Structures are given as structure tokens and as C-alpha cells.
mmCIF file of C-alpha atoms and ligand atoms in Angstrom:
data_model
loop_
_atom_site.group_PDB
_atom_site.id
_atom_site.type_symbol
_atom_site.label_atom_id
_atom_site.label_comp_id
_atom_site.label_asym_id
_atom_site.label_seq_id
_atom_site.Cartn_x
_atom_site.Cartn_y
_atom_site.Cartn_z
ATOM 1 C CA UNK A 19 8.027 -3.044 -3.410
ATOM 2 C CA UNK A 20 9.491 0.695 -2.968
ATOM 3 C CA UNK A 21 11.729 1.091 -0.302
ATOM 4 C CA UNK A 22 10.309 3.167 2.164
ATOM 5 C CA UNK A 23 11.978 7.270 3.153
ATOM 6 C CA UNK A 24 15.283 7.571 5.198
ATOM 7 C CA UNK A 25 15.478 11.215 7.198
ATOM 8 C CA UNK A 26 18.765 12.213 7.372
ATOM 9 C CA UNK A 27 19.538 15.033 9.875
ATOM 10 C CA UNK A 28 22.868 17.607 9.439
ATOM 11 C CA UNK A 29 23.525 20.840 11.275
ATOM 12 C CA UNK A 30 21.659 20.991 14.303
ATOM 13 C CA UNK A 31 18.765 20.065 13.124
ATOM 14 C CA UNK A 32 18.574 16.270 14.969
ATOM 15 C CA UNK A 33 15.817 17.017 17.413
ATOM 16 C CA UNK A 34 13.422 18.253 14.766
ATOM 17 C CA UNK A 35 14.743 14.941 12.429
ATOM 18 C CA UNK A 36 14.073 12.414 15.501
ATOM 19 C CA UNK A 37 10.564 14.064 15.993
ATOM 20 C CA UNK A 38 9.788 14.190 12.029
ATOM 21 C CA UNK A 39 11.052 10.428 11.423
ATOM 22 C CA UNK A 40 8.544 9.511 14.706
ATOM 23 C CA UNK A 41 5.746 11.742 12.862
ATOM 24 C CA UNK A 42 6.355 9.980 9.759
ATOM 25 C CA UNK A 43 7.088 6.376 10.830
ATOM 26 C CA UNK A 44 10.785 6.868 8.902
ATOM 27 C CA UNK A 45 13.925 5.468 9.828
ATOM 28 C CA UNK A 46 16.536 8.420 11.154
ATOM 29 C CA UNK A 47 19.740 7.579 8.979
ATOM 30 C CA UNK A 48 23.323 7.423 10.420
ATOM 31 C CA UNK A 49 26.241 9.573 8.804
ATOM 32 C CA UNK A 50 29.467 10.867 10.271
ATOM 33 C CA UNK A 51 31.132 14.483 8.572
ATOM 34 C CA UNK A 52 34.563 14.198 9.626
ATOM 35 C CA UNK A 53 36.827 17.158 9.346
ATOM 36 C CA UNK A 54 39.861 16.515 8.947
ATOM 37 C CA UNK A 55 43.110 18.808 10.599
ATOM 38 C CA UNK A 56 43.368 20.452 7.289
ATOM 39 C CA UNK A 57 39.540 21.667 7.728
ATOM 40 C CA UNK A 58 38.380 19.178 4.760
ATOM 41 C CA UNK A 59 35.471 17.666 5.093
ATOM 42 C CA UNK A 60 34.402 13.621 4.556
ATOM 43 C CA UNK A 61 30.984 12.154 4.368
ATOM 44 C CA UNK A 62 30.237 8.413 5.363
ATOM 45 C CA UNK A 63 26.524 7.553 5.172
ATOM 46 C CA UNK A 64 26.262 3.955 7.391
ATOM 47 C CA UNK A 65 22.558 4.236 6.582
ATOM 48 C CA UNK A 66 21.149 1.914 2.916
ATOM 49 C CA UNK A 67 20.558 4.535 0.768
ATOM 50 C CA UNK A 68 20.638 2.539 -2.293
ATOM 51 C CA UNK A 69 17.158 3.095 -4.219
ATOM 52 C CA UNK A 70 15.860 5.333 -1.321
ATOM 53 C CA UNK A 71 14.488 8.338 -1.310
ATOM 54 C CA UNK A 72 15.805 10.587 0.973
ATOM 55 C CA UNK A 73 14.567 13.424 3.316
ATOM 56 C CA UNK A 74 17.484 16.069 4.168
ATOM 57 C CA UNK A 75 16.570 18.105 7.158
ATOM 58 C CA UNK A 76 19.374 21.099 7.583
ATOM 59 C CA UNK A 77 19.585 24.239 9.562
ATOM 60 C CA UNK A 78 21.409 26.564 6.533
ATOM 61 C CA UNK A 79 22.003 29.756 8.882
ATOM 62 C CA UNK A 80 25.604 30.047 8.624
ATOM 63 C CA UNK A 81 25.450 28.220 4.971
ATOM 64 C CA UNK A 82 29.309 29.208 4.048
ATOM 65 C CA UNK A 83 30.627 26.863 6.759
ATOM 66 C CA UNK A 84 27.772 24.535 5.729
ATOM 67 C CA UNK A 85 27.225 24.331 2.423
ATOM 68 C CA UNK A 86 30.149 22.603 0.803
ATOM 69 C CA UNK A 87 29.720 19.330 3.533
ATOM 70 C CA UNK A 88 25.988 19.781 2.257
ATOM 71 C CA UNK A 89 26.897 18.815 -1.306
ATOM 72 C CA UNK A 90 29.255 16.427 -0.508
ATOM 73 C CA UNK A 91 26.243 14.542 1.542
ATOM 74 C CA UNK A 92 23.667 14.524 -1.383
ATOM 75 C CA UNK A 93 27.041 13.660 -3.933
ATOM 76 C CA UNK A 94 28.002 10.872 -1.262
ATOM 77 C CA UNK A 95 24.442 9.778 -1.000
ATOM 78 C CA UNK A 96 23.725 9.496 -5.213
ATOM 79 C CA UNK A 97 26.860 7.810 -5.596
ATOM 80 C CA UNK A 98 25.649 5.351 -2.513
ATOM 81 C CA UNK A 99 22.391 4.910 -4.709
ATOM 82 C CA UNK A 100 20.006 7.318 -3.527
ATOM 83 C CA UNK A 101 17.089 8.041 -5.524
ATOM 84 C CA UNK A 102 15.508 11.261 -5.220
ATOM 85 C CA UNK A 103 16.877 13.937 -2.904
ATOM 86 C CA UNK A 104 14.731 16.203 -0.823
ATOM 87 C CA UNK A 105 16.453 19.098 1.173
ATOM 88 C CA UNK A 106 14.115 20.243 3.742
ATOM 89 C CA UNK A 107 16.165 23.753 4.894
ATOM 90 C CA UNK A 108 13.145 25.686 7.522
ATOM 91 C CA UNK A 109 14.981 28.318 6.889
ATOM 92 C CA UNK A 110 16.767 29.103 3.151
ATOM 93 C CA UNK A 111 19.721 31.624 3.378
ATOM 94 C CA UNK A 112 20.980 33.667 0.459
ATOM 95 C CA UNK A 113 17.649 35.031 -0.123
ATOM 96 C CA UNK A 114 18.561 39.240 0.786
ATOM 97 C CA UNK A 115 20.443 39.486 -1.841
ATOM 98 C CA UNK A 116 17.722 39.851 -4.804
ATOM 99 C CA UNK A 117 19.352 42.497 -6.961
ATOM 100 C CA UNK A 118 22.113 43.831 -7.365
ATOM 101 C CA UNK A 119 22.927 46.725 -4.810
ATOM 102 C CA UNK A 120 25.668 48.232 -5.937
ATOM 103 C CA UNK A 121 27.738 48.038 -8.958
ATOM 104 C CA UNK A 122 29.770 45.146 -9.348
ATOM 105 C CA UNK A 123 27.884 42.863 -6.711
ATOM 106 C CA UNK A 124 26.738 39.481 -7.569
ATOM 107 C CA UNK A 125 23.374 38.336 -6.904
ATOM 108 C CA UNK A 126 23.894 35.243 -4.847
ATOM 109 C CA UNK A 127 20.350 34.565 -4.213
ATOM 110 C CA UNK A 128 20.687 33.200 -7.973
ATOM 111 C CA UNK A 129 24.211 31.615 -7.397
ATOM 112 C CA UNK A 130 22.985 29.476 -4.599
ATOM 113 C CA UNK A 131 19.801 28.641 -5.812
ATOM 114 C CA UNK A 132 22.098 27.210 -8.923
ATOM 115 C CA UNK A 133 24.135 24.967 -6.449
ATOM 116 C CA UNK A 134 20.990 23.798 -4.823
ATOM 117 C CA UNK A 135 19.399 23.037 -7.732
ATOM 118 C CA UNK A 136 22.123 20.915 -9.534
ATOM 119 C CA UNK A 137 22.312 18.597 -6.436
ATOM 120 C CA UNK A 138 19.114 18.115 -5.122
ATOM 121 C CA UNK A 139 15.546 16.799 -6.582
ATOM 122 C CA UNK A 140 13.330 18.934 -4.518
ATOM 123 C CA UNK A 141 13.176 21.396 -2.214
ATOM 124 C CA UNK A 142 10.867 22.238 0.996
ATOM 125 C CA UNK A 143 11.004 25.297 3.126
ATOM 126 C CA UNK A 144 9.339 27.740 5.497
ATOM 127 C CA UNK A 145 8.838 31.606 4.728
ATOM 128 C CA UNK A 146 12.009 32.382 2.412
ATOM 129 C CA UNK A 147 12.632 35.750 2.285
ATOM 130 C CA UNK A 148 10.709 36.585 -0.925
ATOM 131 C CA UNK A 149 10.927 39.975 -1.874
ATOM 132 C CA UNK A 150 11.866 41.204 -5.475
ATOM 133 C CA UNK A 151 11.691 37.440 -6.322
ATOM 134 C CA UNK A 152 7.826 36.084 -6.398
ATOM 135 C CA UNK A 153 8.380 32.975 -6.655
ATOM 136 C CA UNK A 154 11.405 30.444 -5.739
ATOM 137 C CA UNK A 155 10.865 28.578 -9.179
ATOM 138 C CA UNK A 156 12.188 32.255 -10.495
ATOM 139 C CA UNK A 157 15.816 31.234 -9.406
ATOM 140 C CA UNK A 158 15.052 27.391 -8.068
ATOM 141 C CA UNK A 159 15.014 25.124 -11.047
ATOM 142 C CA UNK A 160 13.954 21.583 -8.753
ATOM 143 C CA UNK A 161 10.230 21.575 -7.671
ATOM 144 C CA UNK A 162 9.962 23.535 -4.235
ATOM 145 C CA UNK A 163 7.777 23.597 -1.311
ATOM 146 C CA UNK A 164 7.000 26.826 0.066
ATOM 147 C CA UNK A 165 4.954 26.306 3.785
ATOM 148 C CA UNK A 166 4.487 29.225 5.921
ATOM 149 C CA UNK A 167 4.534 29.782 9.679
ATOM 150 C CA UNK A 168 1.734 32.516 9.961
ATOM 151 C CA UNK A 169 -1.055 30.089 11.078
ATOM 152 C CA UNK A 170 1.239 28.502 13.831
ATOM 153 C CA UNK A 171 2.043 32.684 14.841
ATOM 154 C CA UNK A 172 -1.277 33.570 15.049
ATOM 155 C CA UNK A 173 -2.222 30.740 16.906
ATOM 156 C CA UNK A 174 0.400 31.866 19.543
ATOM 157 C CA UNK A 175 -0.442 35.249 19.644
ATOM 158 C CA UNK A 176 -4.160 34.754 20.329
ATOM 159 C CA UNK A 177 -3.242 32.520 22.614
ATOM 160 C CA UNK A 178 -0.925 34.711 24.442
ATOM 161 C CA UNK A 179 -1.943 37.926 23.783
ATOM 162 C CA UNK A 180 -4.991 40.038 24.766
ATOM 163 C CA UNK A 181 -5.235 42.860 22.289
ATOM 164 C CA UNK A 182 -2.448 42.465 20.037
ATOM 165 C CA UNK A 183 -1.516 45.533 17.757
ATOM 166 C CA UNK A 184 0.836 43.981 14.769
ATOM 167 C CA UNK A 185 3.596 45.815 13.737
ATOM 168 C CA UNK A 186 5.778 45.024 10.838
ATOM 169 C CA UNK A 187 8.774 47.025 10.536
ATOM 170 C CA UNK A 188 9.097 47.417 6.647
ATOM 171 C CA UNK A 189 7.280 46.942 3.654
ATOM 172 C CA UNK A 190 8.583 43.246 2.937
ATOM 173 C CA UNK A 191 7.327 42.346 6.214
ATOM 174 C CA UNK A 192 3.424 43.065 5.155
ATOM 175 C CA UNK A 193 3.409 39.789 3.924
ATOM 176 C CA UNK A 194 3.561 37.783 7.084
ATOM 177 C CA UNK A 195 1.658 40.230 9.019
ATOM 178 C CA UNK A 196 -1.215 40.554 6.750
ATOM 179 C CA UNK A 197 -1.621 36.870 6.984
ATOM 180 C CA UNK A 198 -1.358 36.936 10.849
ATOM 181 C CA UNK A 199 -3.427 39.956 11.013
ATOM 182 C CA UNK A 200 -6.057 38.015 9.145
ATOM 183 C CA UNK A 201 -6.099 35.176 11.584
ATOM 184 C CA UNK A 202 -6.044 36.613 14.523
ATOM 185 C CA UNK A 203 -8.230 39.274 13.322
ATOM 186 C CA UNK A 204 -6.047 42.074 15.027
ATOM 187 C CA UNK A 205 -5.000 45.584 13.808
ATOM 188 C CA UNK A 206 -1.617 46.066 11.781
ATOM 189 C CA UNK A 207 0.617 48.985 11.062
ATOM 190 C CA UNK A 208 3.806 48.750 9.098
ATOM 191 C CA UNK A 209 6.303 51.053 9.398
ATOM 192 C CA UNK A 210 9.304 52.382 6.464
ATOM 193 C CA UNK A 211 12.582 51.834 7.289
ATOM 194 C CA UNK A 212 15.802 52.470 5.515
ATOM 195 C CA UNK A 213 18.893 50.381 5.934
ATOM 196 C CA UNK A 214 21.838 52.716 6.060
ATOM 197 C CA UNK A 215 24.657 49.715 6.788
ATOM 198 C CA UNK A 216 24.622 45.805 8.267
ATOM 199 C CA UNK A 217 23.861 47.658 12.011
ATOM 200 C CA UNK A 218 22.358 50.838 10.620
ATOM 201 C CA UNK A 219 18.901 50.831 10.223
ATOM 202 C CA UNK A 220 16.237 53.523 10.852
ATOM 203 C CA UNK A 221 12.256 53.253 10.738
ATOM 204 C CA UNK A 222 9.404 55.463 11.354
ATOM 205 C CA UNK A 223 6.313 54.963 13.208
ATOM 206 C CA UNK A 224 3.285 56.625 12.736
ATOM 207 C CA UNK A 225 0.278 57.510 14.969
ATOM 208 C CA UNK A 226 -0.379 54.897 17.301
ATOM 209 C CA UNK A 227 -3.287 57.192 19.191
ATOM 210 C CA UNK A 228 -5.730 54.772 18.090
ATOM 211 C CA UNK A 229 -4.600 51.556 19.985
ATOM 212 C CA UNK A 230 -4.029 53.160 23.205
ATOM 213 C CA UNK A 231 -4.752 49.689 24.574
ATOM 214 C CA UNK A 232 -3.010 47.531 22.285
ATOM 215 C CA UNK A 233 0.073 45.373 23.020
ATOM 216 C CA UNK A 234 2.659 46.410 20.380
ATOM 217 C CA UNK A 235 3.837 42.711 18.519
ATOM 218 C CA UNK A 236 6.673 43.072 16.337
ATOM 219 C CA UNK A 237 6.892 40.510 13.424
ATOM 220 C CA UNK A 238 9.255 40.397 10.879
ATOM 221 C CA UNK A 239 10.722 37.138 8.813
ATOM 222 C CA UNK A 240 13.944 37.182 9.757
ATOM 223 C CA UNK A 241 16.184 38.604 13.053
ATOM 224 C CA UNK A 242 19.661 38.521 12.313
ATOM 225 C CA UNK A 243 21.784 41.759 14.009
ATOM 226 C CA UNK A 244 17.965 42.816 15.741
ATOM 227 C CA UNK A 245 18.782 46.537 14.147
ATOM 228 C CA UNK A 246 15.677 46.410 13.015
ATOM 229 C CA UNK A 247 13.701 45.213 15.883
ATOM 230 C CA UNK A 248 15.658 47.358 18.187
ATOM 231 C CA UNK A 249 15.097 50.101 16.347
ATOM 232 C CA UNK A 250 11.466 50.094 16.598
ATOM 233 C CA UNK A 251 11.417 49.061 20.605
ATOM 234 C CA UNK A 252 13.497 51.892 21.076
ATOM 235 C CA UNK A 253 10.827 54.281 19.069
ATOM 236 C CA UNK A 254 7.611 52.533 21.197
ATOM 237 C CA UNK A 255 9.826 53.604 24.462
ATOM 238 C CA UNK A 256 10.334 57.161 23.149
ATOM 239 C CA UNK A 257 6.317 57.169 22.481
ATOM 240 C CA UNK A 258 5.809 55.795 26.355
ATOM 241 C CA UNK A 259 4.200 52.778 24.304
ATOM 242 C CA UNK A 260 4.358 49.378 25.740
ATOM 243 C CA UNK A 261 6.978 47.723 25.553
ATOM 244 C CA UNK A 262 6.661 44.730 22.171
ATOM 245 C CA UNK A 263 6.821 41.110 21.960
ATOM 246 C CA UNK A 264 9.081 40.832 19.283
ATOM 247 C CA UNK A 265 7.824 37.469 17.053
ATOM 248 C CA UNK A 266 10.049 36.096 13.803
ATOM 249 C CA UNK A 267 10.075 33.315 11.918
ATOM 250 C CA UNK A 268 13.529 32.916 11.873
ATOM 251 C CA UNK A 269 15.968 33.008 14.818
ATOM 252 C CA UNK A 270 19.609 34.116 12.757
ATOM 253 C CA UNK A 271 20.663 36.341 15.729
ATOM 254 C CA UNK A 272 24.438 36.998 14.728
ATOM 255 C CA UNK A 273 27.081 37.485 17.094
ATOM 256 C CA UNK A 274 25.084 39.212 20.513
ATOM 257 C CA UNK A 275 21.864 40.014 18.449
ATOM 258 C CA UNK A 276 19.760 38.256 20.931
ATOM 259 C CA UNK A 277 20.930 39.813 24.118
ATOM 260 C CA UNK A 278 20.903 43.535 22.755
ATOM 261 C CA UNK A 279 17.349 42.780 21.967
ATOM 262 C CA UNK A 280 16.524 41.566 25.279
ATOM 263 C CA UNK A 281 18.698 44.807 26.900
ATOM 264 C CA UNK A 282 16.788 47.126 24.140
ATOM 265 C CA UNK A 283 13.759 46.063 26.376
ATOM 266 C CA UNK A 284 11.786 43.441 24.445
ATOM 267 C CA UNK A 285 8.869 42.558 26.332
ATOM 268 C CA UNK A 286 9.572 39.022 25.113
ATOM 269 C CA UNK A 287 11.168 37.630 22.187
ATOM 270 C CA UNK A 288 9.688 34.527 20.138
ATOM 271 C CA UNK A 289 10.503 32.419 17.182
ATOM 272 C CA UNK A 290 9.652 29.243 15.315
ATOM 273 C CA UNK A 291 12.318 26.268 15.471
ATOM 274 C CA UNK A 292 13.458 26.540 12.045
ATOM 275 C CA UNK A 293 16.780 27.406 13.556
ATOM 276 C CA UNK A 294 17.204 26.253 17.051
ATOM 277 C CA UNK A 295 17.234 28.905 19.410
ATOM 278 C CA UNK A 296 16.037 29.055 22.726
ATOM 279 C CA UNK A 297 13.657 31.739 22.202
ATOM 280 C CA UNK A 298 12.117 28.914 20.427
ATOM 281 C CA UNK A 299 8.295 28.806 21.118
ATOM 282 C CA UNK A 300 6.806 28.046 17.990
ATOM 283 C CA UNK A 301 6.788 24.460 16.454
ATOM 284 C CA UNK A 302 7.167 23.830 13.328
ATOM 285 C CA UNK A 303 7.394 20.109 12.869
ATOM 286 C CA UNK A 304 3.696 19.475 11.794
ATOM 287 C CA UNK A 305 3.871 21.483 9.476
ATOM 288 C CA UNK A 306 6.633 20.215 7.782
ATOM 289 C CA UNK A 307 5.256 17.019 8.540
ATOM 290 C CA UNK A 308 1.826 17.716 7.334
ATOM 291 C CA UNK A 309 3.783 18.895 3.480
ATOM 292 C CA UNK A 310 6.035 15.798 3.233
ATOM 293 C CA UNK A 311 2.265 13.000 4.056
ATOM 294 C CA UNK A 312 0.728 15.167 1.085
ATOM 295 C CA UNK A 313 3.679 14.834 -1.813
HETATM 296 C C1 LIG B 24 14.725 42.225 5.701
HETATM 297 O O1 LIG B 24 14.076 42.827 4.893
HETATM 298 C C2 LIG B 24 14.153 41.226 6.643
HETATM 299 O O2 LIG B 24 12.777 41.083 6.484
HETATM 300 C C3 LIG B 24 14.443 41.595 8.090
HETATM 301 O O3 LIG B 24 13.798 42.793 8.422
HETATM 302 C C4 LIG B 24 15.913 41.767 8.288
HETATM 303 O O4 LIG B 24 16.614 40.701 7.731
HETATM 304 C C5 LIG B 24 16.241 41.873 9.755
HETATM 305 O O5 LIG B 24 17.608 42.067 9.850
HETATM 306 P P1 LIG B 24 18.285 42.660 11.147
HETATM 307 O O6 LIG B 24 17.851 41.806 12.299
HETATM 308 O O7 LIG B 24 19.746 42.553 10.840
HETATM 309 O O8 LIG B 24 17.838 44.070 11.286
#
């Protein structure tokens, strides 16, 4: 008889584990990362892994301080027996950097994907930031999962909103809002914008005479320094527009992103869970749920 899943849960991610195990009828594993004075890291698993496949749930924002421990789990765990190795990341850093910039620069999209790859067996995740790459099997050489959150967004902005007028801020985001737009059957603009810097960012808005009535709804992938959401808010306010509800997948929000988008005037600001946050509104869990039942 197989031996049935273990979940394991590292980095913040141990509600969403608990809830997923429930879902699933899995066992939650134990493990302890220790770090030691010296900032080195050990992994005990107290958990059976031997002949088990396992289910890694991780939150990979911040994945420099994260991602060595990461690899010592799935090493720790293979040696310990395991059999195949899923990493379920929500969200999947390293993905901005699809080309090569400026000269010199590495493309660490690929370089990560690499490391990934040579330690786990699979791979599941929401909405990566796919852009010049089509496809994560482009840089990903384990099978991968992509799921998206769209359904769950537009579901909580017809819910929410009356006459919702989708906005996404640049051309990669016409992905996601096209989707939305489709479900919720609402209007969608989406606007150019140019990043000049990490904080500089600038984006134009066109005529918005049409949806007098509308409720402007930001969406966008990814917040991370909110230039780009704050940005546009601060164009709707010099338009006397309303002021948006700003909705992304993924709740980054480095250093005081989240506040200066509340201060920028944010008529409210929503994510999914994929990174715990508490403008967390959006639930992602049967979804992820839902993907792991049908493999
Ligand atoms: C980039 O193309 C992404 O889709 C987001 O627009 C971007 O990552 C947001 O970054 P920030 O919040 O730093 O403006």
C-alpha cells in the first residue's frame, strides 16, 4: 500500500498548510530550521518521510533569506527517504528578471528556475509573473502547475463592486485583467507605463469620459514598492476620478509599500493569501487544493 502525502509548511505559510492538510485529509509534518549564532542554517524533519511523497507549501517573497534553508529541507528530506517532492510556492519570485536589462546582468529568472529544478520533482504555483517567458517549462525543467487567481478576483469584485471599471497599469498586466474583465463582464483600460528606477515609475491614462460612473479597480500581479499603483491613484485624483480599489495577486509590499498606498488614497487595497498580508481578502486555498485532488 502507498503511503499516503505529508504537507510540510516553511516560511509563514502554516495557516494556509493546516487548512490545506484539513482540505486534503493529510498529515501536517513537523520540522525545526535552527539557525545557528553563526547565521547557518539546520534542518530536522521529526515527521516519516521515508517513501512519502511530499507537499512543500512556502511563501518565497524574500527568497535570498529563504532559499538556501529551502534546499537544505528537500536535500534533508531525500536523504530521510522522501519520494517525490512537490514545492507549492503561491507566489514564485525571480520571475522580473526575463532578459537581460543591461549589459552584464544575469538573468536570474533562469538561475533560479535551475536551483528549483535540480531539487524538486514538481512544481505548483499561482500567477508567476510571465512576461517575455510563455511558459515556465521555458526555464523550469520539473513538471509545473500554473493555477490562476482571476476567477477567485472576479468573484470578489462582483461581489463588492457595483460598476467596476478595470484598470491595469501596463501592458503585462492585460493578462489578468482580460481574464477578470471576462468574468465579471466589466470594462477594462490599460494604461503604458515606463519604469525609470526601483521607485520611479510613470504611466499614462487615457480618456476615462466614458465611465463617468465607474469605480476605478486597479489590478496588477504583483505590488512590491506600490510605484506603480500609486502612480496611477495619484493620476485618477488629478482627473477628480474616484478614488480605486487597488486588487493584486500578490502582496510583496517592501519596506512601507503598503502604508504609502493607503496615504496615496487607495479606496481600499486587496490581495489573495499567497503571501500573508493583512490586506488579505482573497482565498486561495481551494484552489490550490482543487490542483493537488486532480494530479
Ligand atoms: C511588473 O511588471 C509587475 O506586473 C508589477 O506591475 C510590478 O512588479 C509592481 O511593482 P511596484 O509595486 O514596485 O511598482
Amino acid at each position: 500500500m502507498t503511503k499516503a502525502a505529508i504537507v510540510f509548511s516553511l516560511f509563514r505559510t502554516d495557516k494556509l498548510a493546516e487548512e490545506l492538510a484539513q482540505t486534503l485529509g493529510l498529515e501536517i509534518g513537523s520540522l525545526v530550521l535552527h539557525q545557528f549564532p553563526d547565521k547557518e542554517t539546520v534542518v530536522t524533519i521529526n515527521s516519516s518521510v521515508n517513501d512519502r511523497d511530499l507537499l512543500v507549501l512556502t511563501d518565497l517573497s524574500d527568497p535570498n533569506a529563504k532559499g538556501l534553508p529551502l534546499l537544505y529541507f528537500a536535500d534533508t528530506a531525500k536523504a530521510l527517504g522522501a519520494k517525490k517532492i512537490t514545492l507549492i510556492a503561491p507566489y514564485l519570485p525571480y520571475m522580473r528578471q526575463d532578459k537581460q536589462f543591461h549589459p552584464g546582468e544575469g538573468i536570474t529568472s533562469r538561475y533560479f528556475a535551475k536551483l528549483l529544478s535540480s531539487y524538486f520533482d514538481a512544481l505548483i504555483t499561482i500567477d508567476p509573473h510571465l512576461h517575455r517567458w510563455h511558459s515556465l517549462d521555458e526555464i523550469y525543467s520539473i513538471p509545473s502547475t500554473l493555477l490562476h487567481a482571476t476567477q477567485l478576483i472576479a468573484r470578489w469584485i462582483s461581489t463588492n463592486i457595483k460598476m467596476p471599471l478595470l484598470i491595469g497599469p501596463d501592458a503585462e498586466s492585460l493578462q489578468w485583467v482580460k481574464e477578470i474583465a471576462c468574468f465579471t463582464k466589466a470594462p477594462y483600460l490599460i494604461l503604458e507605463k515606463t519604469r525609470r528606477g526601483d521607485k520611479q515609475v510613470e504611466v499614462t491614462i487615457p480618456d476615462l469620459d466614458l465611465y463617468e460612473h465607474h469605480q476605478p479597480v486597479l489590478v496588477d500581479d504583483i505590488i512590491s514598492t506600490a510605484r506603480t499603483m500609486i502612480e496611477t491613484v495619484n493620476h485618477l485624483k488629478e482627473l477628480k476620478k474616484p478614488a480605486p480599489v487597488c486588487i493584486a495577486v500578490h502582496a510583496l509590499f517592501a519596506d512601507a509599500a503598503y502604508q504609502d498606498l493607503q496615504k496615496a488614497g487607495a479606496a481600499a487595497i486587496i490581495t489573495t493569501n499567497t503571501i500573508e498580508h493583512p490586506s488579505n481578502q482573497i482565498n486561495v486555498l481551494k484552489l490550490l487544493a482543487e490542483s493537488i485532488l486532480d494530479n
